[in-house]
Amino acid sequence: MIETRHNGLFSLRFERLTAVGLRHGVFSRLGGVSEGIYASLNLSRSTGDAAEPVRENRRRMFEALGTTPELSLTSWLTHSNRVRVIASGALRDKPHSDDTHADAMITRARGLALTLRFADCVPILLYDPARGVIGITHAGWLGIENGVLGETVRAMREAFDCAPQDVLAGIGPSIGPTRFEVGEDVAARIQAAVPEPVVLRHEGAPRPHVDLWRAAAAQLRASGVREIETAAVCTASDTARWFSHRAEKGRTGRFGVAVVLD
């Protein structure tokens, strides 16, 4: 991962995606104006933060990305496998219409920033340089169970004729395998949806842990994606830099991940 600093903001970029010229960023919680449990670059109002600091935080993030909030689209996350195909003219969509509820977005529209918000769930960026198509996916354990990554790759193939072997993937910061403790039922449900072993039994731990990074990578590989870069950054282990719903007991903000096709 490549560390980037811009006017107090700290972000990460994937080496492979950067090498092929894709504009993107995984923005930490540093460099914003929100206070208290939302300090400081909180990108979500759904957590209870006030509108004005979130608006300013969004402006700062998009400035660091070289664009503006007006040239961006997001979706309301539902922990599903729904993929939103973004066509030209999408900026005219009403922000609360039903078609904005999704956990993945794909597009080949140039100059349009796709962005989602995270606090332990797995962010995944996808790019097909051959077809000029980008994607962003939010994969919590329910999304993994529902096969959201396979659905995203399938949508790229069906909507834009992408070949999975041409797709480059980046798996961003999320809760890591040493911190994601779950019950036996949840562990079994996740494992049933993943073609590789992802349930861990740590010595002395009363319950199983799940490796969501490996789960995401396994589902991508099963869909035909070959080039996958994993940040291996645990949000729950570094709340000084990242928001973590689990580590901060639900009282926290959301960090932003964004990607733009030039």
PDB file of C-alpha atoms in Angstrom:
ATOM      1  CA  MET A   1       0.000   0.000   0.000  1.00  0.00           C
ATOM      2  CA  ILE A   2       1.097   3.556  -0.725  1.00  0.00           C
ATOM      3  CA  GLU A   3       0.624   6.098   2.061  1.00  0.00           C
ATOM      4  CA  THR A   4      -0.491   9.563   0.972  1.00  0.00           C
ATOM      5  CA  ARG A   5      -0.886  12.790   2.939  1.00  0.00           C
ATOM      6  CA  HIS A   6      -2.781  15.850   1.713  1.00  0.00           C
ATOM      7  CA  ASN A   7      -3.619  18.878   3.893  1.00  0.00           C
ATOM      8  CA  GLY A   8      -3.781  16.751   7.032  1.00  0.00           C
ATOM      9  CA  LEU A   9      -5.639  13.843   5.421  1.00  0.00           C
ATOM     10  CA  PHE A  10      -4.045  10.394   5.495  1.00  0.00           C
ATOM     11  CA  SER A  11      -5.011   7.848   2.869  1.00  0.00           C
ATOM     12  CA  LEU A  12      -3.850   4.581   1.358  1.00  0.00           C
ATOM     13  CA  ARG A  13      -3.624   3.618  -2.301  1.00  0.00           C
ATOM     14  CA  PHE A  14      -3.157   0.185  -3.830  1.00  0.00           C
ATOM     15  CA  GLU A  15       0.175  -0.246  -5.578  1.00  0.00           C
ATOM     16  CA  ARG A  16      -1.152  -2.184  -8.576  1.00  0.00           C
ATOM     17  CA  LEU A  17      -4.111   0.139  -9.155  1.00  0.00           C
ATOM     18  CA  THR A  18      -1.837   3.155  -8.841  1.00  0.00           C
ATOM     19  CA  ALA A  19       0.631   1.654 -11.319  1.00  0.00           C
ATOM     20  CA  VAL A  20      -2.069   1.491 -14.010  1.00  0.00           C
ATOM     21  CA  GLY A  21      -3.142   5.078 -13.330  1.00  0.00           C
ATOM     22  CA  LEU A  22      -6.405   4.553 -11.442  1.00  0.00           C
ATOM     23  CA  ARG A  23      -7.353   7.502  -9.245  1.00  0.00           C
ATOM     24  CA  HIS A  24      -8.529   6.194  -5.875  1.00  0.00           C
ATOM     25  CA  GLY A  25      -8.087   6.488  -2.134  1.00  0.00           C
ATOM     26  CA  VAL A  26      -8.873   4.749   1.147  1.00  0.00           C
ATOM     27  CA  PHE A  27      -9.203   7.678   3.532  1.00  0.00           C
ATOM     28  CA  SER A  28      -8.478   7.270   7.233  1.00  0.00           C
ATOM     29  CA  ARG A  29     -10.297   9.120  10.009  1.00  0.00           C
ATOM     30  CA  LEU A  30      -7.544  11.767  10.163  1.00  0.00           C
ATOM     31  CA  GLY A  31      -7.758  15.323   8.857  1.00  0.00           C
ATOM     32  CA  GLY A  32     -11.432  16.183   9.260  1.00  0.00           C
ATOM     33  CA  VAL A  33     -13.492  18.546  11.403  1.00  0.00           C
ATOM     34  CA  SER A  34     -15.896  16.214  13.221  1.00  0.00           C
ATOM     35  CA  GLU A  35     -15.474  16.001  16.980  1.00  0.00           C
ATOM     36  CA  GLY A  36     -15.885  13.523  19.813  1.00  0.00           C
ATOM     37  CA  ILE A  37     -16.577   9.943  18.778  1.00  0.00           C
ATOM     38  CA  TYR A  38     -16.696  11.084  15.135  1.00  0.00           C
ATOM     39  CA  ALA A  39     -13.233  12.657  15.145  1.00  0.00           C
ATOM     40  CA  SER A  40     -12.364  13.570  12.659  1.00  0.00           C
ATOM     41  CA  LEU A  41     -12.926  12.697   8.957  1.00  0.00           C
ATOM     42  CA  ASN A  42     -16.347  11.099   9.432  1.00  0.00           C
ATOM     43  CA  LEU A  43     -18.152  10.703   6.097  1.00  0.00           C
ATOM     44  CA  SER A  44     -21.555   9.527   7.356  1.00  0.00           C
ATOM     45  CA  ARG A  45     -24.512  11.352   8.874  1.00  0.00           C
ATOM     46  CA  SER A  46     -26.300   8.090   9.657  1.00  0.00           C
ATOM     47  CA  THR A  47     -24.067   7.693  12.705  1.00  0.00           C
ATOM     48  CA  GLY A  48     -25.526  10.801  14.353  1.00  0.00           C
ATOM     49  CA  ASP A  49     -22.895  13.360  13.377  1.00  0.00           C
ATOM     50  CA  ALA A  50     -24.048  16.848  12.399  1.00  0.00           C
ATOM     51  CA  ALA A  51     -24.571  17.750   8.753  1.00  0.00           C
ATOM     52  CA  GLU A  52     -22.075  20.600   8.457  1.00  0.00           C
ATOM     53  CA  PRO A  53     -18.914  18.768   9.590  1.00  0.00           C
ATOM     54  CA  VAL A  54     -19.800  15.780   7.395  1.00  0.00           C
ATOM     55  CA  ARG A  55     -20.292  18.137   4.448  1.00  0.00           C
ATOM     56  CA  GLU A  56     -16.874  19.713   5.072  1.00  0.00           C
ATOM     57  CA  ASN A  57     -15.264  16.297   5.508  1.00  0.00           C
ATOM     58  CA  ARG A  58     -16.674  15.187   2.163  1.00  0.00           C
ATOM     59  CA  ARG A  59     -15.346  18.333   0.516  1.00  0.00           C
ATOM     60  CA  ARG A  60     -11.873  17.663   1.930  1.00  0.00           C
ATOM     61  CA  MET A  61     -11.851  14.029   0.840  1.00  0.00           C
ATOM     62  CA  PHE A  62     -12.920  14.830  -2.707  1.00  0.00           C
ATOM     63  CA  GLU A  63     -10.449  17.712  -2.915  1.00  0.00           C
ATOM     64  CA  ALA A  64      -7.665  15.288  -2.003  1.00  0.00           C
ATOM     65  CA  LEU A  65      -8.956  13.003  -4.755  1.00  0.00           C
ATOM     66  CA  GLY A  66      -8.942  15.870  -7.250  1.00  0.00           C
ATOM     67  CA  THR A  67     -12.693  16.211  -7.647  1.00  0.00           C
ATOM     68  CA  THR A  68     -15.798  17.577  -5.891  1.00  0.00           C
ATOM     69  CA  PRO A  69     -18.822  16.088  -4.079  1.00  0.00           C
ATOM     70  CA  GLU A  70     -21.010  17.212  -6.973  1.00  0.00           C
ATOM     71  CA  LEU A  71     -19.190  14.753  -9.253  1.00  0.00           C
ATOM     72  CA  SER A  72     -19.708  11.752  -6.981  1.00  0.00           C
ATOM     73  CA  LEU A  73     -22.255   9.049  -6.263  1.00  0.00           C
ATOM     74  CA  THR A  74     -22.768   6.843  -3.224  1.00  0.00           C
ATOM     75  CA  SER A  75     -25.304   4.223  -2.145  1.00  0.00           C
ATOM     76  CA  TRP A  76     -27.199   3.382   1.021  1.00  0.00           C
ATOM     77  CA  LEU A  77     -25.693   0.154   2.318  1.00  0.00           C
ATOM     78  CA  THR A  78     -27.974  -2.792   3.034  1.00  0.00           C
ATOM     79  CA  HIS A  79     -25.520  -5.694   3.647  1.00  0.00           C
ATOM     80  CA  SER A  80     -26.922  -7.364   0.544  1.00  0.00           C
ATOM     81  CA  ASN A  81     -25.534  -8.577  -2.783  1.00  0.00           C
ATOM     82  CA  ARG A  82     -27.228  -5.883  -4.839  1.00  0.00           C
ATOM     83  CA  VAL A  83     -25.018  -4.255  -7.471  1.00  0.00           C
ATOM     84  CA  ARG A  84     -25.857  -0.850  -8.903  1.00  0.00           C
ATOM     85  CA  VAL A  85     -24.852  -0.296 -12.529  1.00  0.00           C
ATOM     86  CA  ILE A  86     -24.139   3.409 -12.977  1.00  0.00           C
ATOM     87  CA  ALA A  87     -24.932   4.772 -16.430  1.00  0.00           C
ATOM     88  CA  SER A  88     -24.457   8.233 -17.904  1.00  0.00           C
ATOM     89  CA  GLY A  89     -26.883  10.719 -16.419  1.00  0.00           C
ATOM     90  CA  ALA A  90     -26.751   9.014 -13.026  1.00  0.00           C
ATOM     91  CA  LEU A  91     -26.024  12.306 -11.275  1.00  0.00           C
ATOM     92  CA  ARG A  92     -29.624  13.276 -11.957  1.00  0.00           C
ATOM     93  CA  ASP A  93     -30.872  10.417  -9.748  1.00  0.00           C
ATOM     94  CA  LYS A  94     -32.741  11.455  -6.635  1.00  0.00           C
ATOM     95  CA  PRO A  95     -30.444  10.761  -3.658  1.00  0.00           C
ATOM     96  CA  HIS A  96     -33.046   8.765  -1.722  1.00  0.00           C
ATOM     97  CA  SER A  97     -34.677   6.841  -4.564  1.00  0.00           C
ATOM     98  CA  ASP A  98     -34.900   3.059  -4.242  1.00  0.00           C
ATOM     99  CA  ASP A  99     -32.220   2.423  -6.841  1.00  0.00           C
ATOM    100  CA  THR A 100     -29.558   3.958  -4.579  1.00  0.00           C
ATOM    101  CA  HIS A 101     -29.765   1.048  -2.115  1.00  0.00           C
ATOM    102  CA  ALA A 102     -26.879  -1.288  -2.948  1.00  0.00           C
ATOM    103  CA  ASP A 103     -23.601  -2.641  -1.610  1.00  0.00           C
ATOM    104  CA  ALA A 104     -21.687  -2.386  -4.867  1.00  0.00           C
ATOM    105  CA  MET A 105     -21.484   0.067  -7.742  1.00  0.00           C
ATOM    106  CA  ILE A 106     -19.887  -0.316 -11.158  1.00  0.00           C
ATOM    107  CA  THR A 107     -19.488   2.154 -14.015  1.00  0.00           C
ATOM    108  CA  ARG A 108     -17.485   3.170 -17.048  1.00  0.00           C
ATOM    109  CA  ALA A 109     -18.556   6.808 -16.779  1.00  0.00           C
ATOM    110  CA  ARG A 110     -15.447   8.968 -16.742  1.00  0.00           C
ATOM    111  CA  GLY A 111     -14.910  11.655 -14.128  1.00  0.00           C
ATOM    112  CA  LEU A 112     -17.520  10.219 -11.765  1.00  0.00           C
ATOM    113  CA  ALA A 113     -16.328   9.308  -8.258  1.00  0.00           C
ATOM    114  CA  LEU A 114     -17.895   6.224  -6.703  1.00  0.00           C
ATOM    115  CA  THR A 115     -17.673   6.258  -2.921  1.00  0.00           C
ATOM    116  CA  LEU A 116     -18.827   4.139   0.023  1.00  0.00           C
ATOM    117  CA  ARG A 117     -18.327   4.331   3.792  1.00  0.00           C
ATOM    118  CA  PHE A 118     -16.825   1.775   6.171  1.00  0.00           C
ATOM    119  CA  ALA A 119     -16.067   0.963   9.811  1.00  0.00           C
ATOM    120  CA  ASP A 120     -14.939  -2.733   9.874  1.00  0.00           C
ATOM    121  CA  CYS A 121     -16.643  -4.140   6.764  1.00  0.00           C
ATOM    122  CA  VAL A 122     -14.364  -4.897   3.836  1.00  0.00           C
ATOM    123  CA  PRO A 123     -13.920  -2.308   1.050  1.00  0.00           C
ATOM    124  CA  ILE A 124     -13.007  -3.740  -2.346  1.00  0.00           C
ATOM    125  CA  LEU A 125     -12.019  -1.739  -5.418  1.00  0.00           C
ATOM    126  CA  LEU A 126     -12.202  -3.333  -8.869  1.00  0.00           C
ATOM    127  CA  TYR A 127     -10.778  -2.102 -12.164  1.00  0.00           C
ATOM    128  CA  ASP A 128     -10.790  -3.566 -15.641  1.00  0.00           C
ATOM    129  CA  PRO A 129      -8.254  -1.503 -17.611  1.00  0.00           C
ATOM    130  CA  ALA A 130      -9.089  -3.374 -20.821  1.00  0.00           C
ATOM    131  CA  ARG A 131     -12.744  -2.283 -20.808  1.00  0.00           C
ATOM    132  CA  GLY A 132     -12.371   0.898 -18.749  1.00  0.00           C
ATOM    133  CA  VAL A 133     -14.703  -0.181 -15.942  1.00  0.00           C
ATOM    134  CA  ILE A 134     -14.426   0.500 -12.209  1.00  0.00           C
ATOM    135  CA  GLY A 135     -16.270  -0.918  -9.233  1.00  0.00           C
ATOM    136  CA  ILE A 136     -16.510  -0.510  -5.482  1.00  0.00           C
ATOM    137  CA  THR A 137     -17.968  -3.082  -3.097  1.00  0.00           C
ATOM    138  CA  HIS A 138     -18.945  -3.096   0.583  1.00  0.00           C
ATOM    139  CA  ALA A 139     -18.602  -6.621   1.998  1.00  0.00           C
ATOM    140  CA  GLY A 140     -19.536  -7.287   5.592  1.00  0.00           C
ATOM    141  CA  TRP A 141     -20.005 -10.859   6.721  1.00  0.00           C
ATOM    142  CA  LEU A 142     -23.586 -10.790   5.461  1.00  0.00           C
ATOM    143  CA  GLY A 143     -22.366  -9.531   2.111  1.00  0.00           C
ATOM    144  CA  ILE A 144     -19.835 -12.356   2.009  1.00  0.00           C
ATOM    145  CA  GLU A 145     -22.582 -14.839   2.880  1.00  0.00           C
ATOM    146  CA  ASN A 146     -24.768 -13.399   0.113  1.00  0.00           C
ATOM    147  CA  GLY A 147     -21.966 -13.520  -2.458  1.00  0.00           C
ATOM    148  CA  VAL A 148     -21.706  -9.791  -3.118  1.00  0.00           C
ATOM    149  CA  LEU A 149     -18.268 -10.060  -4.726  1.00  0.00           C
ATOM    150  CA  GLY A 150     -19.310 -12.748  -7.152  1.00  0.00           C
ATOM    151  CA  GLU A 151     -22.343 -10.661  -8.033  1.00  0.00           C
ATOM    152  CA  THR A 152     -20.154  -7.606  -8.628  1.00  0.00           C
ATOM    153  CA  VAL A 153     -17.839  -9.458 -10.999  1.00  0.00           C
ATOM    154  CA  ARG A 154     -20.849 -11.015 -12.747  1.00  0.00           C
ATOM    155  CA  ALA A 155     -22.424  -7.570 -13.182  1.00  0.00           C
ATOM    156  CA  MET A 156     -19.196  -6.217 -14.679  1.00  0.00           C
ATOM    157  CA  ARG A 157     -19.207  -9.081 -17.151  1.00  0.00           C
ATOM    158  CA  GLU A 158     -22.876  -8.783 -18.089  1.00  0.00           C
ATOM    159  CA  ALA A 159     -23.150  -4.990 -18.186  1.00  0.00           C
ATOM    160  CA  PHE A 160     -19.780  -4.125 -19.715  1.00  0.00           C
ATOM    161  CA  ASP A 161     -18.415  -7.377 -21.170  1.00  0.00           C
ATOM    162  CA  CYS A 162     -15.520  -7.471 -18.694  1.00  0.00           C
ATOM    163  CA  ALA A 163     -13.372 -10.602 -18.572  1.00  0.00           C
ATOM    164  CA  PRO A 164     -12.720 -11.536 -14.915  1.00  0.00           C
ATOM    165  CA  GLN A 165      -9.067 -12.333 -15.658  1.00  0.00           C
ATOM    166  CA  ASP A 166      -8.582  -8.697 -16.720  1.00  0.00           C
ATOM    167  CA  VAL A 167      -9.970  -7.306 -13.462  1.00  0.00           C
ATOM    168  CA  LEU A 168      -7.580  -5.920 -10.838  1.00  0.00           C
ATOM    169  CA  ALA A 169      -8.801  -5.985  -7.221  1.00  0.00           C
ATOM    170  CA  GLY A 170      -7.789  -4.224  -4.027  1.00  0.00           C
ATOM    171  CA  ILE A 171      -9.019  -5.357  -0.596  1.00  0.00           C
ATOM    172  CA  GLY A 172      -8.866  -2.462   1.844  1.00  0.00           C
ATOM    173  CA  PRO A 173      -8.688  -1.985   5.630  1.00  0.00           C
ATOM    174  CA  SER A 174     -11.312  -3.815   7.674  1.00  0.00           C
ATOM    175  CA  ILE A 175     -11.585  -5.826  10.854  1.00  0.00           C
ATOM    176  CA  GLY A 176      -8.836  -8.434  10.774  1.00  0.00           C
ATOM    177  CA  PRO A 177      -8.745 -12.155  11.555  1.00  0.00           C
ATOM    178  CA  THR A 178      -7.385 -11.675  15.076  1.00  0.00           C
ATOM    179  CA  ARG A 179     -10.266  -9.373  16.039  1.00  0.00           C
ATOM    180  CA  PHE A 180     -13.314 -10.692  14.188  1.00  0.00           C
ATOM    181  CA  GLU A 181     -14.700 -13.129  16.742  1.00  0.00           C
ATOM    182  CA  VAL A 182     -18.102 -14.621  15.917  1.00  0.00           C
ATOM    183  CA  GLY A 183     -20.480 -17.315  17.090  1.00  0.00           C
ATOM    184  CA  GLU A 184     -20.414 -20.839  15.726  1.00  0.00           C
ATOM    185  CA  ASP A 185     -23.537 -20.224  13.632  1.00  0.00           C
ATOM    186  CA  VAL A 186     -22.122 -17.133  11.913  1.00  0.00           C
ATOM    187  CA  ALA A 187     -18.795 -18.876  11.317  1.00  0.00           C
ATOM    188  CA  ALA A 188     -20.599 -21.785   9.664  1.00  0.00           C
ATOM    189  CA  ARG A 189     -22.691 -19.485   7.481  1.00  0.00           C
ATOM    190  CA  ILE A 190     -19.650 -17.576   6.247  1.00  0.00           C
ATOM    191  CA  GLN A 191     -17.653 -20.734   5.603  1.00  0.00           C
ATOM    192  CA  ALA A 192     -20.515 -22.231   3.596  1.00  0.00           C
ATOM    193  CA  ALA A 193     -20.303 -19.256   1.215  1.00  0.00           C
ATOM    194  CA  VAL A 194     -16.528 -19.352   0.714  1.00  0.00           C
ATOM    195  CA  PRO A 195     -14.597 -22.019  -1.248  1.00  0.00           C
ATOM    196  CA  GLU A 196     -11.494 -21.793   0.969  1.00  0.00           C
ATOM    197  CA  PRO A 197     -11.081 -22.239   4.763  1.00  0.00           C
ATOM    198  CA  VAL A 198     -11.586 -18.912   6.548  1.00  0.00           C
ATOM    199  CA  VAL A 199     -12.649 -19.944  10.075  1.00  0.00           C
ATOM    200  CA  LEU A 200      -9.823 -19.776  12.609  1.00  0.00           C
ATOM    201  CA  ARG A 201      -9.470 -21.332  16.061  1.00  0.00           C
ATOM    202  CA  HIS A 202      -7.101 -19.226  18.146  1.00  0.00           C
ATOM    203  CA  GLU A 203      -5.577 -20.882  21.184  1.00  0.00           C
ATOM    204  CA  GLY A 204      -7.382 -19.764  24.325  1.00  0.00           C
ATOM    205  CA  ALA A 205     -10.216 -18.084  22.406  1.00  0.00           C
ATOM    206  CA  PRO A 206     -13.660 -19.403  23.388  1.00  0.00           C
ATOM    207  CA  ARG A 207     -15.208 -18.694  19.993  1.00  0.00           C
ATOM    208  CA  PRO A 208     -14.066 -18.907  16.379  1.00  0.00           C
ATOM    209  CA  HIS A 209     -12.639 -16.029  14.382  1.00  0.00           C
ATOM    210  CA  VAL A 210     -13.143 -15.380  10.677  1.00  0.00           C
ATOM    211  CA  ASP A 211     -10.641 -14.025   8.156  1.00  0.00           C
ATOM    212  CA  LEU A 212     -12.747 -11.673   6.025  1.00  0.00           C
ATOM    213  CA  TRP A 213      -9.727 -10.669   3.932  1.00  0.00           C
ATOM    214  CA  ARG A 214      -9.207 -14.250   2.832  1.00  0.00           C
ATOM    215  CA  ALA A 215     -12.949 -14.735   2.380  1.00  0.00           C
ATOM    216  CA  ALA A 216     -13.128 -11.758   0.020  1.00  0.00           C
ATOM    217  CA  ALA A 217     -10.065 -12.887  -1.913  1.00  0.00           C
ATOM    218  CA  ALA A 218     -11.411 -16.438  -2.179  1.00  0.00           C
ATOM    219  CA  GLN A 219     -14.718 -15.253  -3.606  1.00  0.00           C
ATOM    220  CA  LEU A 220     -12.880 -13.053  -6.100  1.00  0.00           C
ATOM    221  CA  ARG A 221     -10.675 -15.957  -7.182  1.00  0.00           C
ATOM    222  CA  ALA A 222     -13.735 -18.178  -7.543  1.00  0.00           C
ATOM    223  CA  SER A 223     -15.167 -15.522  -9.872  1.00  0.00           C
ATOM    224  CA  GLY A 224     -12.061 -15.599 -12.063  1.00  0.00           C
ATOM    225  CA  VAL A 225     -10.187 -12.559 -10.713  1.00  0.00           C
ATOM    226  CA  ARG A 226      -6.456 -13.259 -10.609  1.00  0.00           C
ATOM    227  CA  GLU A 227      -4.721 -10.075  -9.483  1.00  0.00           C
ATOM    228  CA  ILE A 228      -5.675  -9.234  -5.897  1.00  0.00           C
ATOM    229  CA  GLU A 229      -3.855  -6.893  -3.515  1.00  0.00           C
ATOM    230  CA  THR A 230      -4.770  -7.003   0.178  1.00  0.00           C
ATOM    231  CA  ALA A 231      -4.007  -4.113   2.518  1.00  0.00           C
ATOM    232  CA  ALA A 232      -3.984  -6.389   5.604  1.00  0.00           C
ATOM    233  CA  VAL A 233      -4.783  -3.366   7.796  1.00  0.00           C
ATOM    234  CA  CYS A 234      -7.041  -4.128  10.764  1.00  0.00           C
ATOM    235  CA  THR A 235      -9.423  -1.300  11.615  1.00  0.00           C
ATOM    236  CA  ALA A 236     -10.239  -2.719  15.054  1.00  0.00           C
ATOM    237  CA  SER A 237      -6.551  -2.782  15.989  1.00  0.00           C
ATOM    238  CA  ASP A 238      -5.844   0.839  15.005  1.00  0.00           C
ATOM    239  CA  THR A 239      -8.717   3.104  16.034  1.00  0.00           C
ATOM    240  CA  ALA A 240      -6.324   6.060  16.063  1.00  0.00           C
ATOM    241  CA  ARG A 241      -6.437   5.927  12.253  1.00  0.00           C
ATOM    242  CA  TRP A 242      -9.620   4.017  11.405  1.00  0.00           C
ATOM    243  CA  PHE A 243     -13.211   3.923  12.556  1.00  0.00           C
ATOM    244  CA  SER A 244     -14.176   0.519  13.985  1.00  0.00           C
ATOM    245  CA  HIS A 245     -17.762  -0.405  14.817  1.00  0.00           C
ATOM    246  CA  ARG A 246     -16.629  -3.473  16.770  1.00  0.00           C
ATOM    247  CA  ALA A 247     -13.767  -1.930  18.749  1.00  0.00           C
ATOM    248  CA  GLU A 248     -15.666   1.284  19.510  1.00  0.00           C
ATOM    249  CA  LYS A 249     -18.904  -0.534  20.395  1.00  0.00           C
ATOM    250  CA  GLY A 250     -20.930   1.093  17.648  1.00  0.00           C
ATOM    251  CA  ARG A 251     -20.213   4.663  18.743  1.00  0.00           C
ATOM    252  CA  THR A 252     -18.043   5.881  15.910  1.00  0.00           C
ATOM    253  CA  GLY A 253     -17.969   7.346  12.410  1.00  0.00           C
ATOM    254  CA  ARG A 254     -17.301   5.966   8.936  1.00  0.00           C
ATOM    255  CA  PHE A 255     -14.233   6.396   6.743  1.00  0.00           C
ATOM    256  CA  GLY A 256     -14.509   6.858   3.016  1.00  0.00           C
ATOM    257  CA  VAL A 257     -13.236   4.900   0.032  1.00  0.00           C
ATOM    258  CA  ALA A 258     -13.475   6.428  -3.430  1.00  0.00           C
ATOM    259  CA  VAL A 259     -12.485   5.661  -7.011  1.00  0.00           C
ATOM    260  CA  VAL A 260     -12.618   7.705 -10.239  1.00  0.00           C
ATOM    261  CA  LEU A 261     -12.139   6.648 -13.851  1.00  0.00           C
ATOM    262  CA  ASP A 262     -10.205   9.280 -15.829  1.00  0.00           C
TER     263      ASP A 262
END
